[in-house]
Amino acid sequence: MTSSSGAAAAAPAHPPTSADGSGKALYGGKSSRRITVHDITAAKERGEKWPMLTAYDAMTASVFDEAGIPVMLVGDSMGNCHLGYETTVPVTLDEMAVLAAAVVRGTRRALIVADLPFGSYQEGPVQALRSATRLVKDAGVGAVKLEGGERSHEQISLLVQSGIPVMGHIGLTPQSVNAMGYRVQGRGEEAAQQLLRDAKAVQDAGAFAVVLELVPGELAAEVTRSLHIPTVGIGAGPETDAQVLVYTDMAGLTPGRVPRFTKQYANLRQTLGDAARTFADEVVTGTFPQAEHTFH
Ligand SMILES: Nc1nc(=O)c2c([nH]1)NC[C@@H]1CN(c3ccc(C(=O)N[C@@H](CCC(=O)O)C(=O)O)cc3)CN21
Ligand SMILES: CC(C)C(=O)C(=O)O
Ligand SMILES: [Mg+2]
């Protein structure tokens, strides 16, 4: 930190601008307008790494927006993280539309990407276009994400031709949990070749980026080198262009077991539980409310 201003003490321990000083960086950049998929493309050309977090409500999204997180994913992980389902499979387009609109309203700068939920694009390109159009028009998202490589090529292609930016998602695709489980993907020569074909299919269909979920780090590095669009890793090692985590995992809110690839940066479950217990104790002991909380 080279700044001599008093504000530096409270600032995060990161450079306030891009490493090259251009001020264009996705994280730490100076621009306050909303980030577009063109900014994502330009970041890959600069060789810049960037962070993505999930968000499911306006309040949390505003925290991440103020922290400078450049891309937020309204993930169908809202199913297990927010709506109390076991998996992402039951999430509906209606649920996605409500929460995605909230995230858009809570943010000014971040590019908002919404997952197309299971069943909202598998019927084919026309269904995919109808679903994605709803999220773009009603919720106001800047892009959508859908799962599958070669198998989703036609869907991605029609959305992109229609003017809707698409993020792909290959490797572990949780909407297929009933068929594939939650296992590392791309292990062994045949599976690795399939993953490379899936990555190429997503890029050829016109996607602006692709999530690589739960694949060996060496394979994720190879995919990243072989594509001109950025790769976004989750459980895919350090060599992808970007990294995404489910925010409840990284903030320590998710109950029970979390995937091994996540890192916990805070313990909000503990903090929030402590606040609730302190409030409750003060109510039963008559410590809260005091005179300053009372009207006369
Ligand atoms: N809270 C949460 N975090 C996530 O990362 C996440 C979701 N929910 N929901 C949607 C998908 C599902 N994801 C998952 C779910 C389970 C594993 C899991 O159990 N992985 C094992 C590794 C299995 C292996 O070694 O093959 C692990 O121990 O991490 C991984 C990703 C990632 N996504
Ligand atoms: C794990 C990420 C990539 C996702 O798809 C989600 O949160 O739904
Ligand atoms: Mg998802």
PDB file of C-alpha atoms in Angstrom, residues 50-251:
ATOM      1  CA  TRP A  50     -10.658 -12.371 -11.068  1.00  0.00           C
ATOM      2  CA  PRO A  51     -13.025 -13.486  -8.286  1.00  0.00           C
ATOM      3  CA  MET A  52     -16.684 -14.472  -8.497  1.00  0.00           C
ATOM      4  CA  LEU A  53     -19.047 -15.176  -5.592  1.00  0.00           C
ATOM      5  CA  THR A  54     -22.593 -16.430  -5.484  1.00  0.00           C
ATOM      6  CA  ALA A  55     -25.312 -14.114  -4.113  1.00  0.00           C
ATOM      7  CA  TYR A  56     -28.985 -14.770  -3.479  1.00  0.00           C
ATOM      8  CA  ASP A  57     -30.373 -11.514  -2.047  1.00  0.00           C
ATOM      9  CA  ALA A  58     -30.015  -7.756  -2.415  1.00  0.00           C
ATOM     10  CA  MET A  59     -28.397  -7.144   0.990  1.00  0.00           C
ATOM     11  CA  THR A  60     -25.596  -9.664   0.654  1.00  0.00           C
ATOM     12  CA  ALA A  61     -25.060  -8.660  -2.960  1.00  0.00           C
ATOM     13  CA  SER A  62     -24.621  -5.030  -1.905  1.00  0.00           C
ATOM     14  CA  VAL A  63     -21.910  -6.097   0.562  1.00  0.00           C
ATOM     15  CA  PHE A  64     -20.019  -7.904  -2.216  1.00  0.00           C
ATOM     16  CA  ASP A  65     -20.576  -5.019  -4.653  1.00  0.00           C
ATOM     17  CA  GLU A  66     -19.067  -2.584  -2.140  1.00  0.00           C
ATOM     18  CA  ALA A  67     -16.172  -5.039  -1.637  1.00  0.00           C
ATOM     19  CA  GLY A  68     -15.494  -4.810  -5.384  1.00  0.00           C
ATOM     20  CA  ILE A  69     -16.465  -8.357  -6.382  1.00  0.00           C
ATOM     21  CA  PRO A  70     -16.801  -7.859 -10.156  1.00  0.00           C
ATOM     22  CA  VAL A  71     -19.003 -10.827 -11.070  1.00  0.00           C
ATOM     23  CA  MET A  72     -21.796 -12.374  -9.012  1.00  0.00           C
ATOM     24  CA  LEU A  73     -23.548 -15.616  -9.763  1.00  0.00           C
ATOM     25  CA  VAL A  74     -27.148 -16.070  -8.709  1.00  0.00           C
ATOM     26  CA  GLY A  75     -26.453 -19.783  -8.509  1.00  0.00           C
ATOM     27  CA  ASP A  76     -29.042 -22.499  -8.395  1.00  0.00           C
ATOM     28  CA  SER A  77     -27.052 -23.407  -5.264  1.00  0.00           C
ATOM     29  CA  MET A  78     -29.759 -21.141  -3.779  1.00  0.00           C
ATOM     30  CA  GLY A  79     -31.664 -24.440  -3.665  1.00  0.00           C
ATOM     31  CA  ASN A  80     -29.527 -25.959  -0.911  1.00  0.00           C
ATOM     32  CA  CYS A  81     -28.001 -22.721   0.467  1.00  0.00           C
ATOM     33  CA  HIS A  82     -31.102 -20.574   0.701  1.00  0.00           C
ATOM     34  CA  LEU A  83     -34.353 -22.422   0.029  1.00  0.00           C
ATOM     35  CA  GLY A  84     -33.795 -25.527   2.145  1.00  0.00           C
ATOM     36  CA  TYR A  85     -33.757 -28.126  -0.635  1.00  0.00           C
ATOM     37  CA  GLU A  86     -31.259 -31.002  -0.576  1.00  0.00           C
ATOM     38  CA  THR A  87     -29.854 -30.232  -4.038  1.00  0.00           C
ATOM     39  CA  THR A  88     -30.137 -27.709  -6.870  1.00  0.00           C
ATOM     40  CA  VAL A  89     -32.511 -29.971  -8.807  1.00  0.00           C
ATOM     41  CA  PRO A  90     -35.875 -28.617  -7.462  1.00  0.00           C
ATOM     42  CA  VAL A  91     -35.081 -24.919  -8.103  1.00  0.00           C
ATOM     43  CA  THR A  92     -37.627 -23.317 -10.442  1.00  0.00           C
ATOM     44  CA  LEU A  93     -37.317 -20.478 -12.947  1.00  0.00           C
ATOM     45  CA  ASP A  94     -39.804 -18.474 -10.831  1.00  0.00           C
ATOM     46  CA  GLU A  95     -37.542 -18.794  -7.772  1.00  0.00           C
ATOM     47  CA  MET A  96     -34.495 -17.867  -9.832  1.00  0.00           C
ATOM     48  CA  ALA A  97     -36.272 -14.819 -11.293  1.00  0.00           C
ATOM     49  CA  VAL A  98     -37.216 -13.457  -7.841  1.00  0.00           C
ATOM     50  CA  LEU A  99     -33.749 -13.820  -6.304  1.00  0.00           C
ATOM     51  CA  ALA A 100     -31.881 -12.706  -9.427  1.00  0.00           C
ATOM     52  CA  ALA A 101     -33.950  -9.495  -9.548  1.00  0.00           C
ATOM     53  CA  ALA A 102     -33.071  -8.864  -5.895  1.00  0.00           C
ATOM     54  CA  VAL A 103     -29.339  -9.298  -6.590  1.00  0.00           C
ATOM     55  CA  VAL A 104     -29.542  -6.915  -9.567  1.00  0.00           C
ATOM     56  CA  ARG A 105     -31.326  -4.324  -7.397  1.00  0.00           C
ATOM     57  CA  GLY A 106     -28.687  -4.651  -4.683  1.00  0.00           C
ATOM     58  CA  THR A 107     -25.740  -3.985  -7.002  1.00  0.00           C
ATOM     59  CA  ARG A 108     -24.417  -1.154  -9.161  1.00  0.00           C
ATOM     60  CA  ARG A 109     -21.107  -2.402 -10.540  1.00  0.00           C
ATOM     61  CA  ALA A 110     -21.026  -6.207 -10.678  1.00  0.00           C
ATOM     62  CA  LEU A 111     -21.951  -8.232 -13.734  1.00  0.00           C
ATOM     63  CA  ILE A 112     -24.847 -10.434 -12.601  1.00  0.00           C
ATOM     64  CA  VAL A 113     -24.999 -13.958 -14.024  1.00  0.00           C
ATOM     65  CA  ALA A 114     -28.008 -16.194 -13.257  1.00  0.00           C
ATOM     66  CA  ASP A 115     -28.104 -19.973 -13.501  1.00  0.00           C
ATOM     67  CA  LEU A 116     -30.755 -21.485 -15.738  1.00  0.00           C
ATOM     68  CA  PRO A 117     -32.331 -24.003 -13.326  1.00  0.00           C
ATOM     69  CA  PHE A 118     -32.741 -27.704 -14.065  1.00  0.00           C
ATOM     70  CA  GLY A 119     -35.618 -28.279 -16.475  1.00  0.00           C
ATOM     71  CA  SER A 120     -35.601 -24.743 -17.896  1.00  0.00           C
ATOM     72  CA  TYR A 121     -33.354 -25.488 -20.909  1.00  0.00           C
ATOM     73  CA  GLN A 122     -32.995 -29.273 -21.339  1.00  0.00           C
ATOM     74  CA  GLU A 123     -35.963 -29.480 -23.746  1.00  0.00           C
ATOM     75  CA  GLY A 124     -33.989 -27.585 -26.339  1.00  0.00           C
ATOM     76  CA  PRO A 125     -32.780 -24.219 -27.637  1.00  0.00           C
ATOM     77  CA  VAL A 126     -36.254 -22.647 -27.845  1.00  0.00           C
ATOM     78  CA  GLN A 127     -37.038 -23.472 -24.216  1.00  0.00           C
ATOM     79  CA  ALA A 128     -33.588 -22.200 -23.231  1.00  0.00           C
ATOM     80  CA  LEU A 129     -34.211 -18.921 -25.057  1.00  0.00           C
ATOM     81  CA  ARG A 130     -37.620 -18.470 -23.420  1.00  0.00           C
ATOM     82  CA  SER A 131     -36.128 -19.090 -19.949  1.00  0.00           C
ATOM     83  CA  ALA A 132     -33.077 -16.896 -20.466  1.00  0.00           C
ATOM     84  CA  THR A 133     -35.174 -14.087 -21.953  1.00  0.00           C
ATOM     85  CA  ARG A 134     -37.293 -14.048 -18.802  1.00  0.00           C
ATOM     86  CA  LEU A 135     -34.194 -13.630 -16.608  1.00  0.00           C
ATOM     87  CA  VAL A 136     -32.779 -10.887 -18.834  1.00  0.00           C
ATOM     88  CA  LYS A 137     -36.057  -8.947 -19.235  1.00  0.00           C
ATOM     89  CA  ASP A 138     -37.723  -9.420 -15.843  1.00  0.00           C
ATOM     90  CA  ALA A 139     -34.745  -9.849 -13.496  1.00  0.00           C
ATOM     91  CA  GLY A 140     -32.306  -7.670 -15.444  1.00  0.00           C
ATOM     92  CA  VAL A 141     -29.309 -10.015 -15.388  1.00  0.00           C
ATOM     93  CA  GLY A 142     -26.398  -9.406 -17.760  1.00  0.00           C
ATOM     94  CA  ALA A 143     -25.778 -13.063 -18.596  1.00  0.00           C
ATOM     95  CA  VAL A 144     -26.995 -16.576 -17.881  1.00  0.00           C
ATOM     96  CA  LYS A 145     -25.159 -19.810 -17.102  1.00  0.00           C
ATOM     97  CA  LEU A 146     -26.200 -23.300 -18.077  1.00  0.00           C
ATOM     98  CA  GLU A 147     -24.670 -26.722 -17.494  1.00  0.00           C
ATOM     99  CA  GLY A 148     -23.250 -29.061 -20.120  1.00  0.00           C
ATOM    100  CA  GLY A 149     -20.649 -28.937 -22.889  1.00  0.00           C
ATOM    101  CA  GLU A 150     -21.319 -30.740 -26.173  1.00  0.00           C
ATOM    102  CA  ARG A 151     -24.812 -31.635 -25.003  1.00  0.00           C
ATOM    103  CA  SER A 152     -25.754 -27.952 -24.530  1.00  0.00           C
ATOM    104  CA  HIS A 153     -24.061 -26.576 -27.665  1.00  0.00           C
ATOM    105  CA  GLU A 154     -27.325 -25.738 -29.469  1.00  0.00           C
ATOM    106  CA  GLN A 155     -28.834 -23.989 -26.467  1.00  0.00           C
ATOM    107  CA  ILE A 156     -25.739 -21.828 -25.925  1.00  0.00           C
ATOM    108  CA  SER A 157     -25.575 -21.047 -29.629  1.00  0.00           C
ATOM    109  CA  LEU A 158     -29.168 -19.789 -29.910  1.00  0.00           C
ATOM    110  CA  LEU A 159     -28.898 -17.645 -26.766  1.00  0.00           C
ATOM    111  CA  VAL A 160     -25.678 -16.034 -27.992  1.00  0.00           C
ATOM    112  CA  GLN A 161     -27.160 -15.421 -31.466  1.00  0.00           C
ATOM    113  CA  SER A 162     -30.138 -13.814 -29.722  1.00  0.00           C
ATOM    114  CA  GLY A 163     -27.926 -11.402 -27.825  1.00  0.00           C
ATOM    115  CA  ILE A 164     -27.796 -13.093 -24.439  1.00  0.00           C
ATOM    116  CA  PRO A 165     -24.260 -13.651 -23.090  1.00  0.00           C
ATOM    117  CA  VAL A 166     -23.738 -17.193 -21.814  1.00  0.00           C
ATOM    118  CA  MET A 167     -21.353 -18.667 -19.262  1.00  0.00           C
ATOM    119  CA  GLY A 168     -20.859 -22.407 -19.728  1.00  0.00           C
ATOM    120  CA  HIS A 169     -20.412 -24.936 -16.910  1.00  0.00           C
ATOM    121  CA  ILE A 170     -18.644 -28.289 -17.367  1.00  0.00           C
ATOM    122  CA  GLY A 171     -16.966 -30.933 -15.235  1.00  0.00           C
ATOM    123  CA  LEU A 172     -19.230 -31.679 -12.269  1.00  0.00           C
ATOM    124  CA  THR A 173     -22.685 -30.471 -13.263  1.00  0.00           C
ATOM    125  CA  PRO A 174     -24.763 -30.639 -10.047  1.00  0.00           C
ATOM    126  CA  GLN A 175     -28.120 -30.610 -11.866  1.00  0.00           C
ATOM    127  CA  SER A 176     -27.150 -34.148 -13.017  1.00  0.00           C
ATOM    128  CA  VAL A 177     -26.410 -35.356  -9.468  1.00  0.00           C
ATOM    129  CA  ASN A 178     -28.891 -38.209  -9.808  1.00  0.00           C
ATOM    130  CA  ALA A 179     -26.917 -39.518 -12.789  1.00  0.00           C
ATOM    131  CA  MET A 180     -23.313 -38.566 -11.932  1.00  0.00           C
ATOM    132  CA  GLY A 181     -23.104 -38.037  -8.149  1.00  0.00           C
ATOM    133  CA  TYR A 182     -20.689 -35.437  -6.727  1.00  0.00           C
ATOM    134  CA  ARG A 183     -17.451 -36.947  -8.020  1.00  0.00           C
ATOM    135  CA  VAL A 184     -14.323 -35.407  -9.485  1.00  0.00           C
ATOM    136  CA  GLN A 185     -14.710 -35.325 -13.292  1.00  0.00           C
ATOM    137  CA  GLY A 186     -12.162 -35.727 -16.081  1.00  0.00           C
ATOM    138  CA  ARG A 187      -9.998 -38.380 -14.389  1.00  0.00           C
ATOM    139  CA  GLY A 188      -8.407 -40.765 -16.895  1.00  0.00           C
ATOM    140  CA  GLU A 189      -7.506 -40.166 -20.529  1.00  0.00           C
ATOM    141  CA  GLU A 190     -10.972 -40.721 -22.002  1.00  0.00           C
ATOM    142  CA  ALA A 191     -12.739 -38.459 -19.483  1.00  0.00           C
ATOM    143  CA  ALA A 192     -10.042 -35.803 -19.920  1.00  0.00           C
ATOM    144  CA  GLN A 193     -10.515 -35.826 -23.711  1.00  0.00           C
ATOM    145  CA  GLN A 194     -14.290 -35.486 -23.207  1.00  0.00           C
ATOM    146  CA  LEU A 195     -13.776 -32.497 -20.913  1.00  0.00           C
ATOM    147  CA  LEU A 196     -11.534 -30.828 -23.509  1.00  0.00           C
ATOM    148  CA  ARG A 197     -14.202 -31.459 -26.187  1.00  0.00           C
ATOM    149  CA  ASP A 198     -16.870 -30.024 -23.877  1.00  0.00           C
ATOM    150  CA  ALA A 199     -14.763 -26.917 -23.258  1.00  0.00           C
ATOM    151  CA  LYS A 200     -14.236 -26.392 -26.997  1.00  0.00           C
ATOM    152  CA  ALA A 201     -17.944 -26.940 -27.676  1.00  0.00           C
ATOM    153  CA  VAL A 202     -18.890 -24.248 -25.145  1.00  0.00           C
ATOM    154  CA  GLN A 203     -16.360 -21.821 -26.639  1.00  0.00           C
ATOM    155  CA  ASP A 204     -17.391 -22.611 -30.239  1.00  0.00           C
ATOM    156  CA  ALA A 205     -21.048 -22.026 -29.331  1.00  0.00           C
ATOM    157  CA  GLY A 206     -20.076 -18.479 -28.353  1.00  0.00           C
ATOM    158  CA  ALA A 207     -19.940 -18.527 -24.544  1.00  0.00           C
ATOM    159  CA  PHE A 208     -17.933 -15.666 -22.971  1.00  0.00           C
ATOM    160  CA  ALA A 209     -16.565 -17.831 -20.108  1.00  0.00           C
ATOM    161  CA  VAL A 210     -16.831 -21.353 -18.727  1.00  0.00           C
ATOM    162  CA  VAL A 211     -17.001 -22.764 -15.216  1.00  0.00           C
ATOM    163  CA  LEU A 212     -14.829 -25.838 -14.559  1.00  0.00           C
ATOM    164  CA  GLU A 213     -16.174 -27.638 -11.510  1.00  0.00           C
ATOM    165  CA  LEU A 214     -14.359 -30.392  -9.595  1.00  0.00           C
ATOM    166  CA  VAL A 215     -11.729 -31.376 -12.187  1.00  0.00           C
ATOM    167  CA  PRO A 216      -8.041 -32.193 -11.589  1.00  0.00           C
ATOM    168  CA  GLY A 217      -5.884 -29.062 -11.455  1.00  0.00           C
ATOM    169  CA  GLU A 218      -3.602 -30.237 -14.288  1.00  0.00           C
ATOM    170  CA  LEU A 219      -6.580 -30.748 -16.593  1.00  0.00           C
ATOM    171  CA  ALA A 220      -8.115 -27.388 -15.650  1.00  0.00           C
ATOM    172  CA  ALA A 221      -4.754 -25.773 -16.485  1.00  0.00           C
ATOM    173  CA  GLU A 222      -4.706 -27.504 -19.874  1.00  0.00           C
ATOM    174  CA  VAL A 223      -8.282 -26.394 -20.639  1.00  0.00           C
ATOM    175  CA  THR A 224      -7.397 -22.837 -19.583  1.00  0.00           C
ATOM    176  CA  ARG A 225      -4.378 -22.782 -21.932  1.00  0.00           C
ATOM    177  CA  SER A 226      -6.380 -24.229 -24.822  1.00  0.00           C
ATOM    178  CA  LEU A 227      -9.272 -21.714 -24.704  1.00  0.00           C
ATOM    179  CA  HIS A 228      -9.395 -18.020 -25.558  1.00  0.00           C
ATOM    180  CA  ILE A 229     -12.374 -17.474 -23.215  1.00  0.00           C
ATOM    181  CA  PRO A 230     -11.723 -17.319 -19.457  1.00  0.00           C
ATOM    182  CA  THR A 231     -12.149 -20.397 -17.262  1.00  0.00           C
ATOM    183  CA  VAL A 232     -13.753 -20.012 -13.830  1.00  0.00           C
ATOM    184  CA  GLY A 233     -12.616 -22.728 -11.451  1.00  0.00           C
ATOM    185  CA  ILE A 234     -14.352 -24.271  -8.445  1.00  0.00           C
ATOM    186  CA  GLY A 235     -12.402 -27.202  -7.080  1.00  0.00           C
ATOM    187  CA  ALA A 236     -10.258 -26.971 -10.231  1.00  0.00           C
ATOM    188  CA  GLY A 237      -6.926 -25.793  -8.838  1.00  0.00           C
ATOM    189  CA  PRO A 238      -5.045 -22.488  -9.077  1.00  0.00           C
ATOM    190  CA  GLU A 239      -4.494 -22.141 -12.829  1.00  0.00           C
ATOM    191  CA  THR A 240      -7.947 -21.122 -14.046  1.00  0.00           C
ATOM    192  CA  ASP A 241      -8.465 -17.477 -15.025  1.00  0.00           C
ATOM    193  CA  ALA A 242     -11.046 -16.889 -12.309  1.00  0.00           C
ATOM    194  CA  GLN A 243     -12.243 -18.556  -9.122  1.00  0.00           C
ATOM    195  CA  VAL A 244     -15.797 -18.924  -7.837  1.00  0.00           C
ATOM    196  CA  LEU A 245     -17.017 -20.023  -4.418  1.00  0.00           C
ATOM    197  CA  VAL A 246     -20.481 -20.410  -2.957  1.00  0.00           C
ATOM    198  CA  TYR A 247     -20.598 -17.439  -0.586  1.00  0.00           C
ATOM    199  CA  THR A 248     -22.204 -19.304   2.317  1.00  0.00           C
ATOM    200  CA  ASP A 249     -19.265 -21.746   2.238  1.00  0.00           C
ATOM    201  CA  MET A 250     -16.545 -19.095   2.196  1.00  0.00           C
ATOM    202  CA  ALA A 251     -18.330 -17.013   4.850  1.00  0.00           C
TER     203      ALA A 251
END
